[in-house]
Coordinates of N, CA and C in Angstrom, one line a residue:
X1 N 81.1 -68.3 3.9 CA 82.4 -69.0 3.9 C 82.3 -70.2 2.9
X2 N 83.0 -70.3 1.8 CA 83.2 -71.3 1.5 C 83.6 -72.9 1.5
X3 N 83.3 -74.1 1.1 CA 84.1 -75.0 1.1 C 85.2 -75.1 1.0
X4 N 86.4 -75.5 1.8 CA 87.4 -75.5 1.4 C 87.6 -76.9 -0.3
X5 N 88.6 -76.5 -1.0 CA 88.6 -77.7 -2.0 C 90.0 -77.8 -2.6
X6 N 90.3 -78.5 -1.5 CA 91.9 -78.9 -2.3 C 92.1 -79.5 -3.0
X7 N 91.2 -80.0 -4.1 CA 91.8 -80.7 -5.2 C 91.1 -80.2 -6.5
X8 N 90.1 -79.4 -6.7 CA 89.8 -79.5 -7.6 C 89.9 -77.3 -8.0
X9 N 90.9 -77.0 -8.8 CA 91.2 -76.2 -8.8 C 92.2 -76.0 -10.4
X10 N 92.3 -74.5 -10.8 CA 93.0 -74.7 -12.0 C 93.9 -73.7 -11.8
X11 N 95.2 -73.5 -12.5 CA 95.9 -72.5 -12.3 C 96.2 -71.9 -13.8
X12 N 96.1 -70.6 -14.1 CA 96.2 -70.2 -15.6 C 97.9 -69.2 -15.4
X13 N 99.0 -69.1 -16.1 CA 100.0 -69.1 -15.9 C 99.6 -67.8 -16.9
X14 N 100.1 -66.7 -17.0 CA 100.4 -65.6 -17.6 C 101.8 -64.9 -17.5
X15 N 102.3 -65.4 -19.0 CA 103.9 -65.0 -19.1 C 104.4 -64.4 -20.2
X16 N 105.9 -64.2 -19.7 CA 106.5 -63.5 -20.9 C 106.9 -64.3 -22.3
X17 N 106.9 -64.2 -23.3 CA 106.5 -64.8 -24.2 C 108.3 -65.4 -24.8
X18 N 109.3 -64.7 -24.0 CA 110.4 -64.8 -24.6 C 110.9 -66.4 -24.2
X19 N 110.0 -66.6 -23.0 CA 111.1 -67.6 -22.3 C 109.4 -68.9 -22.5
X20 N 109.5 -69.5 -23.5 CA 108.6 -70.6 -24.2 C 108.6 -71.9 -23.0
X21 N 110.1 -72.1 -22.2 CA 109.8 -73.2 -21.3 C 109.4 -74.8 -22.3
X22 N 111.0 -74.8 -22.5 CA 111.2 -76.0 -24.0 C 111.5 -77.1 -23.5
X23 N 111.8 -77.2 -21.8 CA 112.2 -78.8 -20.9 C 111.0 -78.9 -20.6
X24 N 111.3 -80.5 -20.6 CA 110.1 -80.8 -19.8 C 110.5 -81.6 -18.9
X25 N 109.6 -81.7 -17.5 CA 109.2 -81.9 -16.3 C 110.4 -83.3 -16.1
X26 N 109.8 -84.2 -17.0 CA 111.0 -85.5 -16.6 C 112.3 -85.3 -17.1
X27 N 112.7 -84.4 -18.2 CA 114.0 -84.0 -18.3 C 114.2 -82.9 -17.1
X28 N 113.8 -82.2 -16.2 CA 114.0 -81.6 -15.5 C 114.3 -82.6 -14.0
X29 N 113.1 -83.7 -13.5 CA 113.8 -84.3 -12.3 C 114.5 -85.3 -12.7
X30 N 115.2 -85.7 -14.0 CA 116.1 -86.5 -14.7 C 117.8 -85.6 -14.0
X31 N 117.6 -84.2 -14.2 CA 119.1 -83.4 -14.1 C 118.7 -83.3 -12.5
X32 N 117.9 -83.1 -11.9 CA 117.9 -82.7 -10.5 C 118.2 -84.5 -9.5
X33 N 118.0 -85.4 -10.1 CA 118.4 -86.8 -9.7 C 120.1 -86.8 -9.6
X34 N 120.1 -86.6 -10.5 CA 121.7 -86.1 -10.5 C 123.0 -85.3 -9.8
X35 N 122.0 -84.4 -9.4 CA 122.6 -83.1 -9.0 C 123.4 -83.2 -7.8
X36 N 124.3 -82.7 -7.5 CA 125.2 -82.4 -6.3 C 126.1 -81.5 -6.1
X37 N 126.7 -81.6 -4.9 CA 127.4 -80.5 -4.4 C 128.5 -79.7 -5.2
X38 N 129.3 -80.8 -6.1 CA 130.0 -80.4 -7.2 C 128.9 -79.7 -8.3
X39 N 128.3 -80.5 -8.7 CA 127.7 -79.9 -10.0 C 126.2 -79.1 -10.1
X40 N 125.9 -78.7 -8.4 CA 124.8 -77.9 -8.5 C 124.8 -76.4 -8.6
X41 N 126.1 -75.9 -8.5 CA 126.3 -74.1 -9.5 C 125.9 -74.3 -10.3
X42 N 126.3 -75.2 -11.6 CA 126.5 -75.1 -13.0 C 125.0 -75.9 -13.5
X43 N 124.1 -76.7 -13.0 CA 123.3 -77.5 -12.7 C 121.8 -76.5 -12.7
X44 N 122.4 -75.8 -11.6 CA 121.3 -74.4 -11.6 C 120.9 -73.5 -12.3
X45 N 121.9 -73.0 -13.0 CA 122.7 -71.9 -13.9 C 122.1 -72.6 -15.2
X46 N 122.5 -74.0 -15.6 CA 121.7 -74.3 -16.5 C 119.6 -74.2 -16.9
X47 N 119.7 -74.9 -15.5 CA 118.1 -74.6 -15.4 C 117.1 -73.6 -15.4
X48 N 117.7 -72.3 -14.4 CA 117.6 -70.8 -14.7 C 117.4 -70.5 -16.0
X49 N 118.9 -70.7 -16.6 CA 118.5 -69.9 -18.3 C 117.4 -70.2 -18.9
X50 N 117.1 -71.7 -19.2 CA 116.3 -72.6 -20.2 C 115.1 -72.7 -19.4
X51 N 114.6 -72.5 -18.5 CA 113.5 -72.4 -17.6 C 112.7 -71.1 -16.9
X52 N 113.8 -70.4 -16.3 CA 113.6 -69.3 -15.4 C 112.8 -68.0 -15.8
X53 N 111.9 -67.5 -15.6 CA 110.8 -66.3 -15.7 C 110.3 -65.5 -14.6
X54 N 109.7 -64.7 -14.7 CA 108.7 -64.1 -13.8 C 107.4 -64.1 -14.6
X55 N 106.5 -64.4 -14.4 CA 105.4 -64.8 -14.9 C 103.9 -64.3 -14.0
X56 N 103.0 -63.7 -14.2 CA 101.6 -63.9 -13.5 C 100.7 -64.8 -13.1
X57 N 100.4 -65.4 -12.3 CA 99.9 -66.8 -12.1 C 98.7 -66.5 -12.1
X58 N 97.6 -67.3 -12.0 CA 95.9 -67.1 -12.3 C 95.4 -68.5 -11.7
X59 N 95.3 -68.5 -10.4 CA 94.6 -69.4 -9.8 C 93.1 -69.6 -9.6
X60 N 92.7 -70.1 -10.3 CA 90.6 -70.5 -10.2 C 90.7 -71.6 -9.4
X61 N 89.9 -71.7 -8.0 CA 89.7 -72.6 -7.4 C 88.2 -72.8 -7.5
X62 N 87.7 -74.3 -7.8 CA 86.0 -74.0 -7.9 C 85.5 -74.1 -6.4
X63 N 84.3 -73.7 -6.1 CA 83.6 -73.6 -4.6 C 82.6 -74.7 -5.0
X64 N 82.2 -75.0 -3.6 CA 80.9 -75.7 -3.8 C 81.3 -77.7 -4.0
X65 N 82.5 -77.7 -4.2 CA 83.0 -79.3 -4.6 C 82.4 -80.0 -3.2
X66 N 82.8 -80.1 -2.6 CA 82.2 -81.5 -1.1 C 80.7 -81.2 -1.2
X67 N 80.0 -80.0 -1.4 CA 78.7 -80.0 -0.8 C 77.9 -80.6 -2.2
X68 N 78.2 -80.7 -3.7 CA 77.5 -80.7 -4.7 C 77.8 -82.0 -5.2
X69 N 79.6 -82.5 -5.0 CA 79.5 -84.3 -5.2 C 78.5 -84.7 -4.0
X70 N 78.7 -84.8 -2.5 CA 77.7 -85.6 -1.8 C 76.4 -85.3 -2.5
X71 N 76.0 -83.8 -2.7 CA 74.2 -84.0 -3.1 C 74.1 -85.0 -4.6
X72 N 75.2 -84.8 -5.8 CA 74.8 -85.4 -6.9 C 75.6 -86.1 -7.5
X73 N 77.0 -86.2 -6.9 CA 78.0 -87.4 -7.3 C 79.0 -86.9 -7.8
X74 N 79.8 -87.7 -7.7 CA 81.5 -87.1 -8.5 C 81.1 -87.1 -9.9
X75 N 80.5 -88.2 -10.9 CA 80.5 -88.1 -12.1 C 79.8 -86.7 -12.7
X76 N 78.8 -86.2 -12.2 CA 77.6 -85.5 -12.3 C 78.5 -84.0 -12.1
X77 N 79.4 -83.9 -11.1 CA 80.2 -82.6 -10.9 C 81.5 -82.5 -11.8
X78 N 82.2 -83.7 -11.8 CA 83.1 -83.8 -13.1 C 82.8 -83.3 -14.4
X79 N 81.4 -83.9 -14.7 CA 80.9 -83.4 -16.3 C 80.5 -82.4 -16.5
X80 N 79.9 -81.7 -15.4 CA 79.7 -80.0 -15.4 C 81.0 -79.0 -15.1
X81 N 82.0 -79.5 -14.5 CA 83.0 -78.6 -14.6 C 84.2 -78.7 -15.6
X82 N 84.1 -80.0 -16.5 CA 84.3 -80.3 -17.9 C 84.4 -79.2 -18.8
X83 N 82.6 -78.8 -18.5 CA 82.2 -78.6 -19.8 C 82.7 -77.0 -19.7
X84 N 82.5 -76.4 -18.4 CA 82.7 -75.2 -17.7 C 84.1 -74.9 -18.1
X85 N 85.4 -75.9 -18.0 CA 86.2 -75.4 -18.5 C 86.7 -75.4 -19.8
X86 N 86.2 -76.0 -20.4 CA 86.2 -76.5 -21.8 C 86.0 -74.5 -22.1
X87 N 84.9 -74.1 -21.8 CA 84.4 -72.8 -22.3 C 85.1 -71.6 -21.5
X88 N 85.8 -71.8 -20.4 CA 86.7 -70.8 -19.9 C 88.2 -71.1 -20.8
X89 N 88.3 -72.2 -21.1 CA 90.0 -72.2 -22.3 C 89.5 -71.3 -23.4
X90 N 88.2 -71.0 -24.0 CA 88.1 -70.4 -25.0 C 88.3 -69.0 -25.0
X91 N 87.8 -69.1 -23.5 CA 88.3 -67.3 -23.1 C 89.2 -67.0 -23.3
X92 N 90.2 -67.8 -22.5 CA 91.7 -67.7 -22.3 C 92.3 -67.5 -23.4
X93 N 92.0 -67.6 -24.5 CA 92.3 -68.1 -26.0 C 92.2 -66.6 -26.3
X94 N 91.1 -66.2 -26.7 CA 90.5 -64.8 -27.0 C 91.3 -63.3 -26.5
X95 N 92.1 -64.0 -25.2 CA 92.9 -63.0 -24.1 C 94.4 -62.8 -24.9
X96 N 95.0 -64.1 -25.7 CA 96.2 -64.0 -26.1 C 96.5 -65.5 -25.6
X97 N 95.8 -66.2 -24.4 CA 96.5 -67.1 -23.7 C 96.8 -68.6 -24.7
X98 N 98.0 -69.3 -23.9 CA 98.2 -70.3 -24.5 C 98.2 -71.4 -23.8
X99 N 97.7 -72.6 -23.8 CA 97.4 -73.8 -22.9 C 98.7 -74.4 -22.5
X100 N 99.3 -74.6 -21.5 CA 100.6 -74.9 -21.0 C 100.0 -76.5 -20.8
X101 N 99.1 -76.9 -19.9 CA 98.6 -78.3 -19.5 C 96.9 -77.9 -19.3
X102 N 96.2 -78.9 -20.1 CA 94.6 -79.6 -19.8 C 94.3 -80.3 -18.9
X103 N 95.0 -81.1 -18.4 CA 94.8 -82.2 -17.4 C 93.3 -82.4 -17.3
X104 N 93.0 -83.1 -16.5 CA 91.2 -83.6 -15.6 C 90.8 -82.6 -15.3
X105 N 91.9 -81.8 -14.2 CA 90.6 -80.7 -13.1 C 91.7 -79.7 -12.9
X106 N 92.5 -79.7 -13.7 CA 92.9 -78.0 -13.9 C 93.4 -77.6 -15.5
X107 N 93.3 -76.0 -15.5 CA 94.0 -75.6 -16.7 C 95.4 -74.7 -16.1
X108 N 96.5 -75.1 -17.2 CA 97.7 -74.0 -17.2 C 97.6 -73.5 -18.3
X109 N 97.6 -72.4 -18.3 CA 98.2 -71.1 -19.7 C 99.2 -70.1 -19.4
X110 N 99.6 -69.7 -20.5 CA 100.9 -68.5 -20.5 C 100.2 -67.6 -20.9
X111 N 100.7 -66.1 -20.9 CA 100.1 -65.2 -21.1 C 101.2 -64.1 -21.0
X112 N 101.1 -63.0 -21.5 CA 102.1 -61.7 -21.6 C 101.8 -61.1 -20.0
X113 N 101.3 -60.3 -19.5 CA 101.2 -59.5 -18.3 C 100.0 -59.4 -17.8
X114 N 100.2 -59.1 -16.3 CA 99.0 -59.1 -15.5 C 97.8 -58.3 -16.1
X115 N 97.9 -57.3 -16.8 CA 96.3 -56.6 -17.2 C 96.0 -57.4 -17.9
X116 N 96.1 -58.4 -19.0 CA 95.6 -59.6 -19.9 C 94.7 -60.9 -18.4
X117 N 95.4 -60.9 -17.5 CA 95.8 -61.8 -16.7 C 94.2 -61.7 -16.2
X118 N 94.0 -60.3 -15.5 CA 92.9 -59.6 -14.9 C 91.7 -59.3 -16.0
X119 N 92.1 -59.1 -16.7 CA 91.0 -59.2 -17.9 C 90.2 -60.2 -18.4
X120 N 91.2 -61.2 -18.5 CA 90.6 -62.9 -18.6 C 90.0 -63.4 -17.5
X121 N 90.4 -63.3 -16.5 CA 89.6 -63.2 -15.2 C 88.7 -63.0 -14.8
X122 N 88.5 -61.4 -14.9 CA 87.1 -60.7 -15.1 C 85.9 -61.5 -16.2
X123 N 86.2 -61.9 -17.3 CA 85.7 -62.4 -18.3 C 84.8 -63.5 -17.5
X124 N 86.1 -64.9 -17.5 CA 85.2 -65.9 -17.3 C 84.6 -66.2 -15.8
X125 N 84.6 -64.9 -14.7 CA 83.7 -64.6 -13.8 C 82.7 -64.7 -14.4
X126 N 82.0 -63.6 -15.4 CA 81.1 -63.1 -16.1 C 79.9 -64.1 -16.6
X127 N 81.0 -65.0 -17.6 CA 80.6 -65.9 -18.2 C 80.0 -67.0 -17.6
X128 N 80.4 -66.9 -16.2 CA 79.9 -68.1 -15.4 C 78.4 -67.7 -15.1
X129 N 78.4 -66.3 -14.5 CA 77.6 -65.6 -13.2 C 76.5 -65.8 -14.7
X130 N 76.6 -65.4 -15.7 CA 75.8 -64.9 -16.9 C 74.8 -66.8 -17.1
X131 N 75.9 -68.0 -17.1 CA 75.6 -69.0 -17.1 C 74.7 -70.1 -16.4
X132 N 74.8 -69.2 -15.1 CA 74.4 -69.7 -13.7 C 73.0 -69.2 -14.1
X133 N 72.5 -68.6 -14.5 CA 71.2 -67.7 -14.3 C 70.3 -68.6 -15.0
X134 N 71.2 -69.6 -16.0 CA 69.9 -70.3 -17.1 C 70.3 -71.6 -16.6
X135 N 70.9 -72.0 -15.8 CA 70.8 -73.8 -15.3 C 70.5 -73.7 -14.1
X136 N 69.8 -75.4 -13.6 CA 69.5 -75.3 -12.2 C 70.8 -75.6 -11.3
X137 N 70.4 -75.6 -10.4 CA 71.1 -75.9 -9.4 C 72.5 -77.0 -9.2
X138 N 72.4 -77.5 -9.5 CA 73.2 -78.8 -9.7 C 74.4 -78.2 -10.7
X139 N 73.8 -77.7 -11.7 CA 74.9 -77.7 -12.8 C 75.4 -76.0 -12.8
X140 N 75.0 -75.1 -11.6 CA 75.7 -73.9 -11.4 C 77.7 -74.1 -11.0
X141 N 78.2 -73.8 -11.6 CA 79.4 -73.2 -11.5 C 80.2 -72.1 -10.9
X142 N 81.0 -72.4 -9.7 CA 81.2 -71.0 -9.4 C 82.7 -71.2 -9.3
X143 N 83.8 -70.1 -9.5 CA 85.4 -70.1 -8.8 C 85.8 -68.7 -8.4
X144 N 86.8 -69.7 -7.7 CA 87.9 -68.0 -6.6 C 89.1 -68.2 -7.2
X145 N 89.1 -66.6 -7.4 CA 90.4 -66.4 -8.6 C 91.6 -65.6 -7.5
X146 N 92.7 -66.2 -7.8 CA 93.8 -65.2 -6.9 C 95.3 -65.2 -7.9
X147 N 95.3 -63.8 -8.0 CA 96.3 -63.2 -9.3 C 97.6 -63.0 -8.5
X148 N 99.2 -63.8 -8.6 CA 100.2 -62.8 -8.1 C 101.5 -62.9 -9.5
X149 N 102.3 -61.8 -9.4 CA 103.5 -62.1 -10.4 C 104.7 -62.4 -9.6
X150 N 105.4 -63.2 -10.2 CA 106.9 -63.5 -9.4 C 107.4 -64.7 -10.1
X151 N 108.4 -64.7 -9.7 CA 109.9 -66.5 -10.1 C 108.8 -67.6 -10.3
X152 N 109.1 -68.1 -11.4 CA 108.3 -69.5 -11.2 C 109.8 -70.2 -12.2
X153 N 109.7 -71.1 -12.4 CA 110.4 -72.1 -13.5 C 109.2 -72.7 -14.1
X154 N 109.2 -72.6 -15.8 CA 108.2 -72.6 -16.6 C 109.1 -74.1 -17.5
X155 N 108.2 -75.2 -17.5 CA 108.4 -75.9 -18.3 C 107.8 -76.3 -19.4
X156 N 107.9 -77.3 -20.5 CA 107.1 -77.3 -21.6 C 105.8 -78.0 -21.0
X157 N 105.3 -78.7 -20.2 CA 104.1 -79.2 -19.6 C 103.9 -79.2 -18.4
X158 N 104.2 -77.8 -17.2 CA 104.3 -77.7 -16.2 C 104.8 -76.5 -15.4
X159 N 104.6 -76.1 -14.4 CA 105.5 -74.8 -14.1 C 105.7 -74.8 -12.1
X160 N 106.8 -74.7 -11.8 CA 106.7 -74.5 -10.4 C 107.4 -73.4 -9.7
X161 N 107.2 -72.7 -8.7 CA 107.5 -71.7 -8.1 C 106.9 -70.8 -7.6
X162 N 107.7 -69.8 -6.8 CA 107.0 -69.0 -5.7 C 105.4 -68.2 -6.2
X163 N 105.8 -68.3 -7.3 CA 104.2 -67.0 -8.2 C 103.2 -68.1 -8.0
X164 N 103.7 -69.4 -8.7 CA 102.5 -70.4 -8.3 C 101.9 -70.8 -7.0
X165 N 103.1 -70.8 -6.4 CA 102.5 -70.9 -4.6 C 101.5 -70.2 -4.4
X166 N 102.3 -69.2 -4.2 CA 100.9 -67.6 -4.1 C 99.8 -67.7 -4.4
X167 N 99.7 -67.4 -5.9 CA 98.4 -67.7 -6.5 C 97.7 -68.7 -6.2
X168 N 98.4 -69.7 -5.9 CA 97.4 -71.0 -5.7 C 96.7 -70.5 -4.0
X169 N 97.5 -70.2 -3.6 CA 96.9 -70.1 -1.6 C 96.1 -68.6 -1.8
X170 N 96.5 -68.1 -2.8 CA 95.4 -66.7 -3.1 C 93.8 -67.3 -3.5
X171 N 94.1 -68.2 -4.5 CA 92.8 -68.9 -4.9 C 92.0 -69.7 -4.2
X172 N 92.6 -70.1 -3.1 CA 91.8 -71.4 -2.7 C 91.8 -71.2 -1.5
X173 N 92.4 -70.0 -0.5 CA 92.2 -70.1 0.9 C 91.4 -68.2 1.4
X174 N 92.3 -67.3 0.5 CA 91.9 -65.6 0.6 C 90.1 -65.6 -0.4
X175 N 90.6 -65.7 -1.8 CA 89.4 -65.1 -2.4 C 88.1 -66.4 -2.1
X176 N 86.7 -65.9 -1.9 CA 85.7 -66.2 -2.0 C 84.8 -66.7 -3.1
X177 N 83.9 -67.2 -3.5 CA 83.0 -67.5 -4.2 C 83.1 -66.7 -5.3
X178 N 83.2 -66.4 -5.8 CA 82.9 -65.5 -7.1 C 83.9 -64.0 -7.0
X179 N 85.3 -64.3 -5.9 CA 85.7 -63.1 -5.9 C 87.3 -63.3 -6.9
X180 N 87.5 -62.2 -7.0 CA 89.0 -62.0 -7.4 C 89.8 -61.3 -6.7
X181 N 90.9 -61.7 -6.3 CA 91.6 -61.0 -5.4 C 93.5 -61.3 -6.4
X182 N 94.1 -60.1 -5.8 CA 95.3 -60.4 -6.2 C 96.2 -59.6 -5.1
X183 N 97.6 -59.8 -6.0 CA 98.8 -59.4 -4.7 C 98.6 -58.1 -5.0
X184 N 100.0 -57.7 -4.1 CA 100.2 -56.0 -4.5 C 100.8 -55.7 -5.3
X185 N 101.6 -56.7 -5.7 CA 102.7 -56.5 -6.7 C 101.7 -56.2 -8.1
X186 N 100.5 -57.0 -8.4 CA 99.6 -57.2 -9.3 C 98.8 -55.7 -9.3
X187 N 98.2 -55.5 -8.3 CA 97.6 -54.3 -7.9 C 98.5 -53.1 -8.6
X188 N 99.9 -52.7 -8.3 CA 100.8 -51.9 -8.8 C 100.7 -51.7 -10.3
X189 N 100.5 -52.7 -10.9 CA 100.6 -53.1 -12.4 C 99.0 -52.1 -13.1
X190 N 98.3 -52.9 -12.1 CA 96.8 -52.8 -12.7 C 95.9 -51.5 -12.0
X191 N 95.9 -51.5 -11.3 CA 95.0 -50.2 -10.7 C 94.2 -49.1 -11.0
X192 N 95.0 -48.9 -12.2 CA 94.8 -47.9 -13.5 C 93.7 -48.0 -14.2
X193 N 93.8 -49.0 -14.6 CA 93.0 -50.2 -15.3 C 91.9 -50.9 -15.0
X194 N 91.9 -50.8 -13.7 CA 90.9 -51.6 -12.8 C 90.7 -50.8 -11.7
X195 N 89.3 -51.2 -10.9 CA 88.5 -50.9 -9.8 C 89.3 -52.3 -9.0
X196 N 90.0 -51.7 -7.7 CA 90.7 -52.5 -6.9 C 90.7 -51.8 -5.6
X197 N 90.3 -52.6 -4.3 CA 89.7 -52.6 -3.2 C 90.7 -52.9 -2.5
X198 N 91.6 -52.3 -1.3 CA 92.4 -53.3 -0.5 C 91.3 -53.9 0.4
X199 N 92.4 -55.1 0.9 CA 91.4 -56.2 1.6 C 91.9 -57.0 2.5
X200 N 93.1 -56.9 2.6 CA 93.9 -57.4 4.1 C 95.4 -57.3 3.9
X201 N 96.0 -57.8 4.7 CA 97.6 -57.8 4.4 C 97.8 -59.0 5.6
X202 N 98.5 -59.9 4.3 CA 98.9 -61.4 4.4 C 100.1 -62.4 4.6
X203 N 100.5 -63.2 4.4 CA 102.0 -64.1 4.4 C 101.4 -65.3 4.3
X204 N 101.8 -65.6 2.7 CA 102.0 -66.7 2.6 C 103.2 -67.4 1.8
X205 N 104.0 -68.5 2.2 CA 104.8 -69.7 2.2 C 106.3 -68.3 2.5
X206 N 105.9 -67.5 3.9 CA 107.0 -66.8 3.9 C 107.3 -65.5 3.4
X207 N 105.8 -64.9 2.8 CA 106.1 -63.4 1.3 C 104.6 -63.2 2.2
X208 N 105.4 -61.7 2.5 CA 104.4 -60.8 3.7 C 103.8 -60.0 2.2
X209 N 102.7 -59.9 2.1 CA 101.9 -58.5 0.8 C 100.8 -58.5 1.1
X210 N 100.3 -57.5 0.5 CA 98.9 -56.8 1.3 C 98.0 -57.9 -0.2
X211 N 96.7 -57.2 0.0 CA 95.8 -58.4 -0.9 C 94.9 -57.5 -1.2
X212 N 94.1 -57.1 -2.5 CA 93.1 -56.4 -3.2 C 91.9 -57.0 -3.9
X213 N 91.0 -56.7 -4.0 CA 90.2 -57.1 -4.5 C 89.8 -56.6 -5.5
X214 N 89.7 -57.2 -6.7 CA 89.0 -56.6 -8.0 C 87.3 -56.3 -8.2
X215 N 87.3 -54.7 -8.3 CA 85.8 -54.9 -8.9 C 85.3 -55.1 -10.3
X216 N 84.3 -56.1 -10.5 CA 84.2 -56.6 -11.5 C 82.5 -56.3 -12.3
X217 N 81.8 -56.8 -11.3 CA 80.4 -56.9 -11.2 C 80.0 -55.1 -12.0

């Protein structure tokens, strides 16, 4: 059983390339401050167009956060999962992906479709597990990846909605230490493609779907 770690987590966004997501976040709760009963048809309708996607979300949550700041400190875990992501954006890169937000302690990217999505995934599993074998203890790296596709609203430094929910409570509560799990809807896409395990059937924020696990190893 893992640490739970609610804050320190990344979400990688894998989307369709038509819809770039050219508002940004403060022009977006700039029009929603505004909004009302009269002008929330047209208010909506605007935001949809200029916003609105189905997109694959890619949640990395890292393991191990409460048990490795108490043993060696927040600075000492910060600078190793720095550097850790610094070298998983390069993957992402290699995949097609495109950095939506860097922030401190997560990454967003866009991306065309779930097999890209699952492939970059698989990767910087790899890259980690391959990593881990030559540092000690302290500076091992580990994350839980959870893949779903659906509605989000994609902005130019930000993205919110149901795919992101998912994925994020896929990442940080279903998959394990070093696992990858995705929806079904993802599963449907990829299967072909991939060694995938069923592995429960779930609900979360309200969206009942069964859950699979990727084989990678």
């Amino acid at each position: 059983m893992r640490e739970p770690c609610p804050i320190f987590f990344f979400v990688i966004l894998f989307s369709m390339k038509k819809n770039i997501g050219g508002m940004s976040t403060k022009k977006f709760f700039g029009l929603v401050r505004g909004r009302n009963a009269r002008n929330a048809a047209a208010l909506d309708a605007r935001i949809n167009k200029a916003c609105g996607a189905e997109l694959t979300v890619v949640s990395c949550d890292s393991s191990g956060f409460s048990r490795k700041t108490h043993e060696h400190g927040i600075i000492e875990f910060m600078d190793n999962m720095v550097k850790c992501h610094d070298a998983l954006e390069k993957i992402v890169a290699r995949h097609g992906g495109v950095t939506l937000s860097d922030k401190a302690d997560n990454l967003m990217l866009v991306f065309d479709e779930p097999a890209a999505a699952v492939a970059c995934s698989i990767e910087m599993h790899r890259w980690l597990k391959k990593r881990n074998r030559t540092v000690p203890e302290r500076k091992k790296y580990n994350i839980c990846v959870g893949i779903h596709h659906g509605p989000l609203l994609r902005f130019a430094d930000d993205a919110y909605g149901p795919a992101v929910n998912v994925a994020f409570k896929l990442g940080e509560d279903v998959a394990a230490k070093d696992e990858l799990v995705v929806s079904g809807q993802v599963n449907e896409v990829i299967k072909k493609m991939f060694r995938t395990d069923y592995a429960k059937h779930t609900t979360i924020g309200g969206i009942t779907f069964d859950v699979y696990k990727v084989k990678y190893r």
